[in-house]
Amino acid sequence: MLPEMDGIQALSEIRKNNINTPVLILTAKSEIEDKLDGLESGADDYLTKPFAAKELLARIRTMIRTQTTQTESILYVGNITLNRATFELTSPTGSFRLANKEFQMMEVFLCNQGHSITHKRLLEKIWGDEKQVQTNVVWMYISYLRKKLEALHANLQITEASHAEYILEVGG
């Protein structure tokens, strides 16, 4: 009952693009067939209206708890995989074992594919409270990752979205 497409179609598109964000369907549709359609399309949970706020919050907490305990060890975006256990960045043409900071940065990009990430956020997320870090270190690591993606013939690239903002885009 969404304006452009129904929720089940939207959810199917999300899952088709390997987006694993938890989805809780909140709907007035309470028939068993509707629930089955939602869950089989990739929803993590299904709650019909009217519902108690306490139940909604409990279901959200459960979804968050489940997601954090079942973090996938391999991320897939485009023709690239990143193995969180081995730090390997792989494509059909080869692989690289990434250094710790490269791995952390690539993980941030893959988990936020299609969304711009600020220079400041990368510094905070990867280098945290390290006071001696130069601001150009982010650009340097992005350069390393770009070269590795190119060598792997990746169908994704890290581009500058705007001044001091970067985005991982899938293409070709």
Coordinates of C-alpha atoms in Angstrom, one line a residue:
M1 CA 0.0 0.0 0.0
L2 CA 2.9 2.3 -0.7
P3 CA 2.6 5.0 -3.4
E4 CA 5.2 3.7 -6.0
M5 CA 5.0 0.0 -5.4
D6 CA 3.7 -2.2 -2.6
G7 CA 5.9 -3.1 0.4
I8 CA 6.4 -6.7 -0.8
Q9 CA 7.8 -5.5 -4.1
A10 CA 10.0 -3.0 -2.3
L11 CA 11.3 -5.7 0.0
S12 CA 11.9 -8.1 -2.9
E13 CA 14.0 -5.4 -4.6
I14 CA 16.0 -4.7 -1.4
R15 CA 16.8 -8.4 -0.9
K16 CA 17.6 -8.9 -4.7
N17 CA 20.3 -6.2 -4.2
N18 CA 21.8 -8.2 -1.3
I19 CA 20.8 -5.6 1.2
N20 CA 20.5 -7.4 4.6
T21 CA 19.0 -4.6 6.6
P22 CA 16.5 -6.1 9.1
V23 CA 12.9 -5.5 8.0
L24 CA 9.9 -5.5 10.2
I25 CA 6.6 -5.3 8.3
L26 CA 3.9 -3.2 10.1
T27 CA 0.6 -3.6 8.3
A28 CA -3.1 -3.9 8.5
K29 CA -3.0 -7.1 6.4
S30 CA -3.5 -9.9 8.8
E31 CA -4.4 -12.9 6.6
I32 CA -2.0 -15.9 6.8
E33 CA -1.3 -15.6 3.1
D34 CA -0.2 -11.9 3.6
K35 CA 2.1 -12.9 6.4
L36 CA 3.6 -15.7 4.4
D37 CA 4.2 -13.4 1.4
G38 CA 5.9 -10.9 3.6
L39 CA 8.1 -13.4 5.4
E40 CA 9.0 -15.3 2.2
S41 CA 9.9 -12.1 0.5
G42 CA 12.6 -11.5 3.1
A43 CA 11.0 -9.8 6.1
D44 CA 12.6 -10.6 9.4
D45 CA 9.3 -10.2 11.2
Y46 CA 5.7 -9.3 10.6
L47 CA 3.4 -7.4 12.9
T48 CA -0.3 -6.5 12.2
K49 CA -2.1 -3.4 13.3
P50 CA -3.3 -2.7 15.9
F51 CA -0.3 -3.6 18.1
A52 CA 1.0 -2.7 21.5
A53 CA 4.0 -0.4 21.5
K54 CA 5.7 -2.7 24.0
E55 CA 5.4 -5.6 21.6
L56 CA 6.8 -3.5 18.7
L57 CA 9.8 -2.5 20.9
A58 CA 10.4 -6.1 22.0
R59 CA 10.4 -7.3 18.4
I60 CA 12.8 -4.5 17.4
R61 CA 15.2 -5.4 20.2
T62 CA 15.0 -9.1 19.2
M63 CA 15.9 -8.2 15.6
I64 CA 18.8 -6.0 16.7
R65 CA 20.1 -8.7 19.0
T66 CA 19.8 -11.3 16.2
Q67 CA 21.6 -9.1 13.7
T68 CA 24.5 -8.4 16.0
T69 CA 25.0 -12.0 16.9
Q70 CA 24.7 -13.3 13.3
T71 CA 26.9 -10.8 11.5
E72 CA 27.9 -12.3 8.2
S73 CA 31.6 -13.1 7.9
I74 CA 31.6 -12.4 4.2
L75 CA 30.3 -9.1 2.6
Y76 CA 29.2 -9.2 -1.0
V77 CA 28.9 -6.1 -3.2
G78 CA 29.0 -6.2 -7.0
N79 CA 31.7 -8.7 -8.0
I80 CA 33.7 -8.2 -4.8
T81 CA 33.6 -10.1 -1.5
L82 CA 35.3 -9.1 1.7
N83 CA 36.0 -11.9 4.2
R84 CA 35.8 -10.5 7.7
A85 CA 37.7 -13.5 9.1
T86 CA 40.7 -13.4 6.8
F87 CA 40.7 -9.7 5.7
E88 CA 40.6 -10.9 2.0
L89 CA 39.2 -8.7 -0.7
T90 CA 38.3 -11.0 -3.6
S91 CA 36.9 -10.8 -7.1
P92 CA 36.6 -13.4 -9.9
T93 CA 40.1 -12.4 -11.1
G94 CA 42.1 -12.6 -7.8
S95 CA 42.4 -11.4 -4.2
F96 CA 44.3 -9.2 -1.8
R97 CA 44.8 -9.6 1.9
L98 CA 44.1 -6.2 3.3
A99 CA 46.1 -4.5 6.1
N100 CA 44.0 -3.7 9.2
K101 CA 43.1 0.0 8.4
E102 CA 42.5 -0.9 4.7
F103 CA 40.1 -3.7 5.8
Q104 CA 38.3 -1.4 8.2
M105 CA 37.8 1.3 5.6
M106 CA 36.7 -1.2 2.9
E107 CA 34.2 -2.7 5.4
V108 CA 32.7 0.7 6.1
F109 CA 32.3 1.3 2.4
L110 CA 30.8 -2.1 1.7
C111 CA 28.3 -1.8 4.6
N112 CA 27.3 1.7 3.4
Q113 CA 27.4 1.1 -0.4
G114 CA 25.6 3.8 -2.3
H115 CA 25.7 6.2 0.7
S116 CA 28.2 9.1 1.0
I117 CA 30.6 8.8 3.9
T118 CA 32.4 11.9 5.2
H119 CA 36.1 12.2 5.7
K120 CA 35.4 13.0 9.4
R121 CA 33.3 9.8 9.9
L122 CA 36.1 7.7 8.4
L123 CA 38.7 9.3 10.7
E124 CA 36.5 8.7 13.7
K125 CA 35.4 5.2 12.9
I126 CA 38.8 3.9 11.9
W127 CA 41.3 5.9 13.8
G128 CA 39.1 6.9 16.7
D129 CA 40.9 8.9 19.3
E130 CA 44.4 8.7 17.8
K131 CA 45.4 12.4 18.1
Q132 CA 48.5 12.1 15.8
V133 CA 46.6 11.1 12.7
Q134 CA 47.0 13.4 9.8
T135 CA 43.8 14.2 7.9
N136 CA 45.4 13.2 4.5
V137 CA 45.6 9.6 5.8
V138 CA 42.0 9.0 4.7
W139 CA 42.8 10.0 1.2
M140 CA 45.9 7.8 1.2
Y141 CA 44.0 4.7 2.2
I142 CA 41.2 5.5 -0.3
S143 CA 44.0 5.6 -2.9
Y144 CA 45.3 2.2 -1.8
L145 CA 41.8 0.7 -2.0
R146 CA 41.1 2.2 -5.4
K147 CA 44.2 0.7 -6.8
K148 CA 43.3 -2.7 -5.4
L149 CA 39.8 -2.5 -6.7
E150 CA 41.2 -1.6 -10.2
A151 CA 43.7 -4.5 -10.1
L152 CA 40.8 -6.9 -9.2
H153 CA 38.7 -5.6 -12.1
A154 CA 36.0 -4.7 -9.6
N155 CA 32.7 -3.4 -10.9
L156 CA 32.6 -0.9 -8.1
Q157 CA 34.6 2.2 -7.3
I158 CA 35.1 4.7 -4.6
T159 CA 34.3 8.2 -5.9
E160 CA 34.3 11.6 -4.3
A161 CA 30.6 12.5 -3.7
S162 CA 31.4 16.0 -2.8
H163 CA 34.2 17.8 -1.0
A164 CA 35.5 15.4 1.8
E165 CA 32.7 12.9 1.1
Y166 CA 33.1 9.5 -0.6
I167 CA 30.8 6.9 -1.9
L168 CA 31.1 3.3 -3.1
E169 CA 29.3 2.9 -6.3
V170 CA 28.5 -0.3 -8.3
G171 CA 28.6 -0.1 -12.1
G172 CA 29.3 -2.1 -15.2

